[in-house]
PDB file of C-alpha atoms and ligand atoms in Angstrom:
ATOM      1  CA  MET A   1       0.015  -0.012   0.002  1.00  0.00           C
ATOM      2  CA  SER A   2       1.404   3.366  -0.873  1.00  0.00           C
ATOM      3  CA  LYS A   3       0.929   6.524   1.130  1.00  0.00           C
ATOM      4  CA  ARG A   4       2.183   9.008  -1.393  1.00  0.00           C
ATOM      5  CA  ASN A   5       1.514  12.666  -0.887  1.00  0.00           C
ATOM      6  CA  PRO A   6      -1.042  13.433  -3.602  1.00  0.00           C
ATOM      7  CA  ALA A   7       0.367  16.946  -3.997  1.00  0.00           C
ATOM      8  CA  VAL A   8       3.658  15.564  -5.294  1.00  0.00           C
ATOM      9  CA  ARG A   9       3.228  14.540  -8.927  1.00  0.00           C
ATOM     10  CA  PRO A  10       5.483  11.577  -9.739  1.00  0.00           C
ATOM     11  CA  ILE A  11       7.633  12.038 -12.847  1.00  0.00           C
ATOM     12  CA  PRO A  12       6.438   9.300 -15.183  1.00  0.00           C
ATOM     13  CA  GLU A  13       9.123   6.840 -16.027  1.00  0.00           C
ATOM     14  CA  PRO A  14      10.735   7.195 -19.473  1.00  0.00           C
ATOM     15  CA  PRO A  15       9.665   4.450 -21.907  1.00  0.00           C
ATOM     16  CA  PRO A  16      12.210   1.685 -22.680  1.00  0.00           C
ATOM     17  CA  ALA A  17      14.454   2.015 -25.742  1.00  0.00           C
ATOM     18  CA  PRO A  18      12.871   0.559 -28.909  1.00  0.00           C
ATOM     19  CA  GLU A  19      14.680  -1.848 -31.200  1.00  0.00           C
ATOM     20  CA  PRO A  20      17.360   0.074 -33.153  1.00  0.00           C
ATOM     21  CA  LEU A  21      16.743   1.086 -36.788  1.00  0.00           C
ATOM     22  CA  ALA A  22      19.077  -0.386 -39.419  1.00  0.00           C
ATOM     23  CA  VAL A  23      19.138   2.837 -41.442  1.00  0.00           C
ATOM     24  CA  PRO A  24      19.646   6.067 -39.473  1.00  0.00           C
ATOM     25  CA  VAL A  25      17.066   8.868 -39.365  1.00  0.00           C
ATOM     26  CA  LEU A  26      16.812  12.262 -37.775  1.00  0.00           C
ATOM     27  CA  ASP A  27      14.359  13.657 -35.251  1.00  0.00           C
ATOM     28  CA  SER A  28      13.279  16.716 -37.196  1.00  0.00           C
ATOM     29  CA  HIS A  29      11.748  18.540 -34.236  1.00  0.00           C
ATOM     30  CA  THR A  30      12.564  18.269 -30.560  1.00  0.00           C
ATOM     31  CA  HIS A  31      12.924  20.439 -27.480  1.00  0.00           C
ATOM     32  CA  LEU A  32      15.960  19.114 -25.596  1.00  0.00           C
ATOM     33  CA  ASP A  33      15.778  22.059 -23.194  1.00  0.00           C
ATOM     34  CA  LEU A  34      12.372  20.868 -21.972  1.00  0.00           C
ATOM     35  CA  GLN A  35      13.525  17.267 -21.390  1.00  0.00           C
ATOM     36  CA  GLU A  36      14.815  15.837 -18.144  1.00  0.00           C
ATOM     37  CA  VAL A  37      18.001  14.304 -19.552  1.00  0.00           C
ATOM     38  CA  ASP A  38      21.104  16.348 -20.402  1.00  0.00           C
ATOM     39  CA  VAL A  39      21.996  16.885 -24.034  1.00  0.00           C
ATOM     40  CA  ALA A  40      24.924  14.475 -24.303  1.00  0.00           C
ATOM     41  CA  ALA A  41      22.907  11.651 -22.723  1.00  0.00           C
ATOM     42  CA  ALA A  42      19.903  12.369 -24.980  1.00  0.00           C
ATOM     43  CA  LEU A  43      22.113  12.240 -28.084  1.00  0.00           C
ATOM     44  CA  THR A  44      23.830   9.018 -26.976  1.00  0.00           C
ATOM     45  CA  ALA A  45      20.491   7.302 -26.289  1.00  0.00           C
ATOM     46  CA  ALA A  46      19.166   8.483 -29.680  1.00  0.00           C
ATOM     47  CA  ALA A  47      22.252   7.387 -31.613  1.00  0.00           C
ATOM     48  CA  ALA A  48      22.095   3.933 -29.989  1.00  0.00           C
ATOM     49  CA  VAL A  49      18.783   3.282 -31.793  1.00  0.00           C
ATOM     50  CA  GLY A  50      19.754   4.891 -35.111  1.00  0.00           C
ATOM     51  CA  VAL A  51      18.600   8.447 -34.497  1.00  0.00           C
ATOM     52  CA  THR A  52      21.869  10.181 -35.293  1.00  0.00           C
ATOM     53  CA  ARG A  53      20.694  13.740 -35.813  1.00  0.00           C
ATOM     54  CA  VAL A  54      18.237  15.999 -34.008  1.00  0.00           C
ATOM     55  CA  VAL A  55      16.795  19.380 -34.818  1.00  0.00           C
ATOM     56  CA  GLN A  56      16.524  21.462 -31.675  1.00  0.00           C
ATOM     57  CA  VAL A  57      13.617  23.901 -31.995  1.00  0.00           C
ATOM     58  CA  GLY A  58      13.409  27.297 -30.348  1.00  0.00           C
ATOM     59  CA  ILE A  59      10.206  28.777 -28.975  1.00  0.00           C
ATOM     60  CA  ASP A  60      11.449  32.115 -27.634  1.00  0.00           C
ATOM     61  CA  VAL A  61      14.649  34.170 -27.578  1.00  0.00           C
ATOM     62  CA  PRO A  62      16.361  32.293 -24.660  1.00  0.00           C
ATOM     63  CA  SER A  63      15.558  28.802 -26.034  1.00  0.00           C
ATOM     64  CA  SER A  64      16.603  29.870 -29.528  1.00  0.00           C
ATOM     65  CA  ARG A  65      19.896  31.216 -28.252  1.00  0.00           C
ATOM     66  CA  TRP A  66      20.432  28.013 -26.242  1.00  0.00           C
ATOM     67  CA  GLY A  67      19.709  25.867 -29.277  1.00  0.00           C
ATOM     68  CA  ALA A  68      22.165  27.778 -31.389  1.00  0.00           C
ATOM     69  CA  GLU A  69      24.831  27.236 -28.734  1.00  0.00           C
ATOM     70  CA  ILE A  70      24.324  23.490 -28.393  1.00  0.00           C
ATOM     71  CA  ALA A  71      24.196  23.104 -32.176  1.00  0.00           C
ATOM     72  CA  ALA A  72      27.603  24.732 -32.330  1.00  0.00           C
ATOM     73  CA  GLU A  73      28.877  22.280 -29.712  1.00  0.00           C
ATOM     74  CA  HIS A  74      27.408  19.049 -31.143  1.00  0.00           C
ATOM     75  CA  ASP A  75      27.668  17.881 -34.763  1.00  0.00           C
ATOM     76  CA  ALA A  76      24.491  15.818 -34.268  1.00  0.00           C
ATOM     77  CA  VAL A  77      22.396  18.892 -33.475  1.00  0.00           C
ATOM     78  CA  PHE A  78      20.958  21.490 -35.811  1.00  0.00           C
ATOM     79  CA  ALA A  79      19.046  24.448 -34.397  1.00  0.00           C
ATOM     80  CA  THR A  80      15.998  26.374 -35.497  1.00  0.00           C
ATOM     81  CA  VAL A  81      15.113  29.702 -33.925  1.00  0.00           C
ATOM     82  CA  ALA A  82      11.800  31.502 -33.534  1.00  0.00           C
ATOM     83  CA  LEU A  83       9.123  32.936 -31.347  1.00  0.00           C
ATOM     84  CA  HIS A  84       6.360  30.339 -30.905  1.00  0.00           C
ATOM     85  CA  PRO A  85       2.954  31.483 -32.187  1.00  0.00           C
ATOM     86  CA  ASN A  86       1.525  31.307 -28.700  1.00  0.00           C
ATOM     87  CA  GLU A  87       4.470  33.260 -27.360  1.00  0.00           C
ATOM     88  CA  ALA A  88       4.445  36.121 -29.878  1.00  0.00           C
ATOM     89  CA  PRO A  89       1.183  37.779 -28.739  1.00  0.00           C
ATOM     90  CA  ARG A  90       2.381  37.834 -25.109  1.00  0.00           C
ATOM     91  CA  LEU A  91       5.629  39.720 -25.803  1.00  0.00           C
ATOM     92  CA  ALA A  92       5.855  43.331 -24.625  1.00  0.00           C
ATOM     93  CA  ASP A  93       8.173  44.150 -27.533  1.00  0.00           C
ATOM     94  CA  LEU A  94       7.616  41.785 -30.430  1.00  0.00           C
ATOM     95  CA  ASP A  95       9.873  43.771 -32.779  1.00  0.00           C
ATOM     96  CA  ALA A  96      12.846  43.672 -30.429  1.00  0.00           C
ATOM     97  CA  ALA A  97      12.423  39.910 -30.023  1.00  0.00           C
ATOM     98  CA  LEU A  98      12.167  39.475 -33.817  1.00  0.00           C
ATOM     99  CA  ALA A  99      15.379  41.437 -34.220  1.00  0.00           C
ATOM    100  CA  GLU A 100      17.132  38.963 -31.906  1.00  0.00           C
ATOM    101  CA  ILE A 101      15.756  36.007 -33.892  1.00  0.00           C
ATOM    102  CA  ASP A 102      16.952  37.660 -37.074  1.00  0.00           C
ATOM    103  CA  GLU A 103      20.448  37.949 -35.601  1.00  0.00           C
ATOM    104  CA  LEU A 104      20.515  34.288 -34.515  1.00  0.00           C
ATOM    105  CA  ALA A 105      19.195  33.250 -37.948  1.00  0.00           C
ATOM    106  CA  ALA A 106      22.493  34.266 -39.511  1.00  0.00           C
ATOM    107  CA  LEU A 107      24.506  31.705 -37.502  1.00  0.00           C
ATOM    108  CA  PRO A 108      25.803  28.722 -39.495  1.00  0.00           C
ATOM    109  CA  HIS A 109      24.473  26.055 -37.092  1.00  0.00           C
ATOM    110  CA  VAL A 110      21.005  27.560 -37.271  1.00  0.00           C
ATOM    111  CA  ARG A 111      19.295  25.662 -40.122  1.00  0.00           C
ATOM    112  CA  GLY A 112      15.775  26.837 -39.838  1.00  0.00           C
ATOM    113  CA  ILE A 113      13.322  29.461 -38.662  1.00  0.00           C
ATOM    114  CA  GLY A 114      10.695  27.933 -36.387  1.00  0.00           C
ATOM    115  CA  GLU A 115       8.565  27.085 -34.795  1.00  0.00           C
ATOM    116  CA  THR A 116       6.397  29.824 -36.070  1.00  0.00           C
ATOM    117  CA  GLY A 117       2.921  29.845 -37.572  1.00  0.00           C
ATOM    118  CA  LEU A 118      -0.611  30.073 -36.322  1.00  0.00           C
ATOM    119  CA  ASP A 119      -2.318  28.449 -33.333  1.00  0.00           C
ATOM    120  CA  TYR A 120      -6.055  29.078 -33.038  1.00  0.00           C
ATOM    121  CA  PHE A 121      -6.359  26.450 -30.310  1.00  0.00           C
ATOM    122  CA  ARG A 122      -4.437  28.237 -27.601  1.00  0.00           C
ATOM    123  CA  THR A 123      -4.405  31.844 -28.802  1.00  0.00           C
ATOM    124  CA  GLU A 124      -7.665  33.774 -28.381  1.00  0.00           C
ATOM    125  CA  PRO A 125      -8.944  35.935 -31.254  1.00  0.00           C
ATOM    126  CA  GLU A 126      -7.504  39.122 -29.687  1.00  0.00           C
ATOM    127  CA  GLY A 127      -3.984  37.696 -29.917  1.00  0.00           C
ATOM    128  CA  ARG A 128      -4.232  36.596 -33.519  1.00  0.00           C
ATOM    129  CA  ALA A 129      -3.193  39.819 -35.215  1.00  0.00           C
ATOM    130  CA  ALA A 130       0.134  39.821 -33.374  1.00  0.00           C
ATOM    131  CA  GLN A 131       0.479  36.107 -34.082  1.00  0.00           C
ATOM    132  CA  GLU A 132       0.027  36.580 -37.802  1.00  0.00           C
ATOM    133  CA  ARG A 133       2.365  39.579 -37.878  1.00  0.00           C
ATOM    134  CA  SER A 134       4.998  37.454 -36.167  1.00  0.00           C
ATOM    135  CA  PHE A 135       4.455  34.596 -38.623  1.00  0.00           C
ATOM    136  CA  ARG A 136       4.867  36.958 -41.579  1.00  0.00           C
ATOM    137  CA  ALA A 137       8.062  38.368 -40.078  1.00  0.00           C
ATOM    138  CA  HIS A 138       9.478  34.862 -39.596  1.00  0.00           C
ATOM    139  CA  ILE A 139       8.713  34.002 -43.234  1.00  0.00           C
ATOM    140  CA  GLU A 140      10.653  37.085 -44.280  1.00  0.00           C
ATOM    141  CA  ILE A 141      13.569  36.166 -42.032  1.00  0.00           C
ATOM    142  CA  ALA A 142      13.678  32.604 -43.425  1.00  0.00           C
ATOM    143  CA  LYS A 143      13.747  33.855 -47.003  1.00  0.00           C
ATOM    144  CA  ARG A 144      16.364  36.509 -46.384  1.00  0.00           C
ATOM    145  CA  HIS A 145      18.713  34.050 -44.661  1.00  0.00           C
ATOM    146  CA  GLY A 146      17.903  31.160 -47.022  1.00  0.00           C
ATOM    147  CA  LYS A 147      16.835  28.874 -44.177  1.00  0.00           C
ATOM    148  CA  ALA A 148      14.021  26.350 -43.877  1.00  0.00           C
ATOM    149  CA  LEU A 149      10.727  27.515 -42.356  1.00  0.00           C
ATOM    150  CA  VAL A 150       9.337  25.240 -39.599  1.00  0.00           C
ATOM    151  CA  ILE A 151       5.633  25.768 -39.168  1.00  0.00           C
ATOM    152  CA  HIS A 152       3.424  25.193 -36.179  1.00  0.00           C
ATOM    153  CA  ASP A 153      -0.167  24.935 -37.426  1.00  0.00           C
ATOM    154  CA  ARG A 154      -2.867  24.170 -34.905  1.00  0.00           C
ATOM    155  CA  ASP A 155      -6.468  24.448 -36.082  1.00  0.00           C
ATOM    156  CA  ALA A 156      -5.347  27.030 -38.613  1.00  0.00           C
ATOM    157  CA  HIS A 157      -4.618  25.099 -41.817  1.00  0.00           C
ATOM    158  CA  ASP A 158      -6.384  27.494 -44.211  1.00  0.00           C
ATOM    159  CA  ASP A 159      -4.855  30.647 -42.785  1.00  0.00           C
ATOM    160  CA  VAL A 160      -1.370  29.113 -42.685  1.00  0.00           C
ATOM    161  CA  LEU A 161      -1.671  28.278 -46.394  1.00  0.00           C
ATOM    162  CA  ARG A 162      -3.114  31.729 -47.125  1.00  0.00           C
ATOM    163  CA  VAL A 163      -0.300  33.618 -45.324  1.00  0.00           C
ATOM    164  CA  LEU A 164       2.340  31.469 -47.058  1.00  0.00           C
ATOM    165  CA  ALA A 165       0.762  32.252 -50.411  1.00  0.00           C
ATOM    166  CA  GLU A 166       0.482  35.974 -49.658  1.00  0.00           C
ATOM    167  CA  GLU A 167       4.036  36.331 -48.420  1.00  0.00           C
ATOM    168  CA  GLY A 168       5.537  33.914 -50.919  1.00  0.00           C
ATOM    169  CA  ALA A 169       6.811  30.766 -49.211  1.00  0.00           C
ATOM    170  CA  PRO A 170      10.527  30.127 -48.675  1.00  0.00           C
ATOM    171  CA  GLU A 171      12.068  27.367 -50.768  1.00  0.00           C
ATOM    172  CA  ARG A 172      11.927  24.875 -47.916  1.00  0.00           C
ATOM    173  CA  VAL A 173       8.853  24.623 -45.698  1.00  0.00           C
ATOM    174  CA  VAL A 174       8.113  22.009 -43.026  1.00  0.00           C
ATOM    175  CA  PHE A 175       4.736  21.486 -41.399  1.00  0.00           C
ATOM    176  CA  HIS A 176       5.862  20.326 -37.968  1.00  0.00           C
ATOM    177  CA  CYS A 177       3.633  17.772 -36.222  1.00  0.00           C
ATOM    178  CA  PHE A 178       1.563  17.557 -39.367  1.00  0.00           C
ATOM    179  CA  SER A 179      -2.016  17.518 -38.120  1.00  0.00           C
ATOM    180  CA  GLY A 180      -4.112  17.687 -41.281  1.00  0.00           C
ATOM    181  CA  GLY A 181      -6.044  15.102 -43.207  1.00  0.00           C
ATOM    182  CA  PRO A 182      -5.743  14.090 -46.867  1.00  0.00           C
ATOM    183  CA  GLU A 183      -6.880  17.530 -48.068  1.00  0.00           C
ATOM    184  CA  LEU A 184      -4.013  19.379 -46.362  1.00  0.00           C
ATOM    185  CA  ALA A 185      -1.604  16.635 -47.454  1.00  0.00           C
ATOM    186  CA  LYS A 186      -2.618  17.239 -51.050  1.00  0.00           C
ATOM    187  CA  ALA A 187      -2.166  20.996 -50.672  1.00  0.00           C
ATOM    188  CA  CYS A 188       1.286  20.466 -49.120  1.00  0.00           C
ATOM    189  CA  ALA A 189       2.268  18.034 -51.897  1.00  0.00           C
ATOM    190  CA  GLU A 190       1.204  20.560 -54.528  1.00  0.00           C
ATOM    191  CA  HIS A 191       3.453  23.225 -53.021  1.00  0.00           C
ATOM    192  CA  GLY A 192       6.330  20.936 -52.114  1.00  0.00           C
ATOM    193  CA  TYR A 193       5.823  21.527 -48.388  1.00  0.00           C
ATOM    194  CA  VAL A 194       7.306  18.822 -46.176  1.00  0.00           C
ATOM    195  CA  MET A 195       5.062  16.974 -43.697  1.00  0.00           C
ATOM    196  CA  SER A 196       6.738  16.034 -40.447  1.00  0.00           C
ATOM    197  CA  PHE A 197       4.870  13.198 -38.733  1.00  0.00           C
ATOM    198  CA  ALA A 198       4.889  12.859 -34.936  1.00  0.00           C
ATOM    199  CA  GLY A 199       3.750  10.223 -32.419  1.00  0.00           C
ATOM    200  CA  THR A 200       0.202  11.343 -33.142  1.00  0.00           C
ATOM    201  CA  VAL A 201       0.125   8.904 -36.134  1.00  0.00           C
ATOM    202  CA  THR A 202      -0.083   6.114 -33.513  1.00  0.00           C
ATOM    203  CA  PHE A 203      -3.104   7.604 -31.723  1.00  0.00           C
ATOM    204  CA  LYS A 204      -6.379   5.727 -32.098  1.00  0.00           C
ATOM    205  CA  THR A 205      -8.400   8.765 -33.155  1.00  0.00           C
ATOM    206  CA  ALA A 206      -5.894   9.811 -35.829  1.00  0.00           C
ATOM    207  CA  GLU A 207      -7.388   8.042 -38.870  1.00  0.00           C
ATOM    208  CA  PRO A 208      -7.501  11.188 -41.077  1.00  0.00           C
ATOM    209  CA  LEU A 209      -3.858  11.788 -40.223  1.00  0.00           C
ATOM    210  CA  ARG A 210      -2.967   8.248 -41.241  1.00  0.00           C
ATOM    211  CA  GLU A 211      -4.876   8.806 -44.487  1.00  0.00           C
ATOM    212  CA  ALA A 212      -2.689  11.886 -45.055  1.00  0.00           C
ATOM    213  CA  ALA A 213       0.435   9.812 -44.313  1.00  0.00           C
ATOM    214  CA  ARG A 214      -0.627   7.262 -46.949  1.00  0.00           C
ATOM    215  CA  ILE A 215      -0.807   9.861 -49.725  1.00  0.00           C
ATOM    216  CA  ALA A 216       2.195  12.014 -48.726  1.00  0.00           C
ATOM    217  CA  PRO A 217       4.961  11.669 -51.345  1.00  0.00           C
ATOM    218  CA  ALA A 218       8.043   9.928 -49.894  1.00  0.00           C
ATOM    219  CA  GLU A 219      10.273  12.900 -50.726  1.00  0.00           C
ATOM    220  CA  LEU A 220       8.077  15.169 -48.534  1.00  0.00           C
ATOM    221  CA  ILE A 221       8.130  13.139 -45.339  1.00  0.00           C
ATOM    222  CA  LEU A 222       9.986  13.762 -42.070  1.00  0.00           C
ATOM    223  CA  VAL A 223       9.521  12.321 -38.601  1.00  0.00           C
ATOM    224  CA  GLU A 224       9.757  14.028 -35.252  1.00  0.00           C
ATOM    225  CA  THR A 225       9.167  13.511 -31.553  1.00  0.00           C
ATOM    226  CA  ASP A 226       8.296  17.081 -30.503  1.00  0.00           C
ATOM    227  CA  GLY A 227       9.716  15.702 -27.257  1.00  0.00           C
ATOM    228  CA  PRO A 228       8.941  15.892 -24.426  1.00  0.00           C
ATOM    229  CA  PHE A 229       5.392  16.012 -25.886  1.00  0.00           C
ATOM    230  CA  LEU A 230       3.278  13.681 -28.070  1.00  0.00           C
ATOM    231  CA  THR A 231       4.777  10.400 -26.948  1.00  0.00           C
ATOM    232  CA  PRO A 232       3.699   7.611 -29.299  1.00  0.00           C
ATOM    233  CA  MET A 233       1.490   4.729 -28.216  1.00  0.00           C
ATOM    234  CA  PRO A 234       1.701   2.671 -26.054  1.00  0.00           C
ATOM    235  CA  TYR A 235       3.600   5.221 -23.986  1.00  0.00           C
ATOM    236  CA  ARG A 236       1.291   8.215 -24.251  1.00  0.00           C
ATOM    237  CA  GLY A 237       1.560  10.348 -21.108  1.00  0.00           C
ATOM    238  CA  ARG A 238       5.184   9.440 -20.491  1.00  0.00           C
ATOM    239  CA  PRO A 239       8.086  11.710 -21.532  1.00  0.00           C
ATOM    240  CA  ASN A 240       9.041  11.735 -25.185  1.00  0.00           C
ATOM    241  CA  ALA A 241      12.619  12.096 -26.448  1.00  0.00           C
ATOM    242  CA  PRO A 242      14.582  11.545 -29.704  1.00  0.00           C
ATOM    243  CA  TYR A 243      15.394   7.879 -28.859  1.00  0.00           C
ATOM    244  CA  LEU A 244      11.705   7.054 -29.317  1.00  0.00           C
ATOM    245  CA  ILE A 245      11.614   8.003 -33.022  1.00  0.00           C
ATOM    246  CA  PRO A 246      11.858   4.335 -34.143  1.00  0.00           C
ATOM    247  CA  ILE A 247       8.354   3.746 -32.792  1.00  0.00           C
ATOM    248  CA  THR A 248       6.900   6.480 -34.981  1.00  0.00           C
ATOM    249  CA  VAL A 249       8.901   5.532 -38.095  1.00  0.00           C
ATOM    250  CA  ARG A 250       7.794   1.899 -37.792  1.00  0.00           C
ATOM    251  CA  ALA A 251       4.162   2.987 -37.400  1.00  0.00           C
ATOM    252  CA  LEU A 252       4.496   5.261 -40.427  1.00  0.00           C
ATOM    253  CA  ALA A 253       6.047   2.480 -42.543  1.00  0.00           C
ATOM    254  CA  GLU A 254       3.236   0.168 -41.608  1.00  0.00           C
ATOM    255  CA  VAL A 255       0.518   2.735 -42.358  1.00  0.00           C
ATOM    256  CA  ARG A 256       2.044   3.468 -45.763  1.00  0.00           C
ATOM    257  CA  GLY A 257       3.007  -0.082 -46.610  1.00  0.00           C
ATOM    258  CA  ASP A 258       6.615   1.084 -47.039  1.00  0.00           C
ATOM    259  CA  ASP A 259       9.738  -0.961 -46.545  1.00  0.00           C
ATOM    260  CA  LEU A 260      11.164   0.348 -43.273  1.00  0.00           C
ATOM    261  CA  ASP A 261      14.778   0.777 -44.465  1.00  0.00           C
ATOM    262  CA  THR A 262      13.664   2.516 -47.653  1.00  0.00           C
ATOM    263  CA  LEU A 263      11.479   4.921 -45.701  1.00  0.00           C
ATOM    264  CA  CYS A 264      14.349   5.671 -43.287  1.00  0.00           C
ATOM    265  CA  ALA A 265      16.704   6.365 -46.184  1.00  0.00           C
ATOM    266  CA  SER A 266      14.299   8.807 -47.773  1.00  0.00           C
ATOM    267  CA  ILE A 267      13.663  10.521 -44.430  1.00  0.00           C
ATOM    268  CA  TRP A 268      17.402  10.983 -44.044  1.00  0.00           C
ATOM    269  CA  ALA A 269      17.772  12.391 -47.569  1.00  0.00           C
ATOM    270  CA  ASN A 270      14.808  14.740 -46.952  1.00  0.00           C
ATOM    271  CA  GLY A 271      16.405  15.939 -43.724  1.00  0.00           C
ATOM    272  CA  GLU A 272      19.631  16.812 -45.528  1.00  0.00           C
ATOM    273  CA  ARG A 273      17.766  18.597 -48.287  1.00  0.00           C
ATOM    274  CA  ILE A 274      15.830  20.668 -45.792  1.00  0.00           C
ATOM    275  CA  PHE A 275      18.388  21.303 -43.025  1.00  0.00           C
ATOM    276  CA  GLY A 276      21.714  20.621 -44.773  1.00  0.00           C
ATOM    277  CA  THR A 277      24.692  18.625 -43.553  1.00  0.00           C
ATOM    278  CA  PRO A 278      27.102  19.216 -40.634  1.00  0.00           C
ATOM    279  CA  LEU A 279      29.777  21.854 -41.259  1.00  0.00           C
TER     280      LEU A 279
HETATM  281 ZN1  LIG B   1       7.563  21.951 -30.947  1.00  0.00          ZN
END
C-alpha cells in the first residue's frame, strides 16, 4: 500500500528504448531544453537506436539562443530559432524579439526558422493579429537568410496556407507535427511543403492523419518527436525524447505499406535537403 503525498506529482518513467533502426534517421523537431535528460545523454540514447541527428527547436529568444549554442557544440544537433505562435502575442516588444531572432538566424548552425505559424487552439482571437504579424516576419527572415521555415499549425490550416501564399513561401517549408487530413496533405504536396509526422500517427483517433500519411509523397516526409510532448502509443503520457523516433517511423512504414529501411533512407535524404549537412 502506498501513502504518497497526492500533492507531489510523480515524474512518469521514461519508456524503454525501442529496437534500433538499421538505417539512421533524424528527429526533425525536438525540445531538448524541456527534457529531463542532459543533451549528451539524450544524443547518446538516440544514436544507440539509429537516431543520429536531431533538430533542436526554439520557442522564444532564450531557447533559440540556447539551441544555437548546443548546435555549435554538437555535430548531431541542428538548431531552429523563432518565437512560438503562442508566445508572440504575449511579448511586450515583439519587434525587439524578432530582431534577436533575425540575428541568430544568421548563424551557420541555425538551419531553420521555427517554430512559427498560427495556433487558433491556444491563442484567443484578440492575440491573432500579433500572431500573424510574427508569422509573416518569420517568413521574411527565413527567405532573407535562405533557411528552412518550420511551421506550427494548430487548427489554422487554411490561414497558414493563405499567409504562405500571400508572403511567398521560402524554398523549404516544413509542417511540424503535421495535423491535417488528406486535403491538407494534397495541398502540401502541390506546393512541395514537407510533412513532419509525430507520435500522433499512432493515436487511435488519428485516422485522417494516417490517411494523409498514406498519400504524402516519400520525398516530402519527415519524422519528429516534438519531445517531451506527443509520446507515441503505447507510452502516451510518459516523456518523449529523440530515442523514441523508431516507434513512430515503424508505425508510419506500416501505415504506408513502405519498406522500413527505404522509408528511413528517404527521411534521411529529406532531412539533408531541408536542413543541410554538418559543417
Ligand atoms: Zn515543438
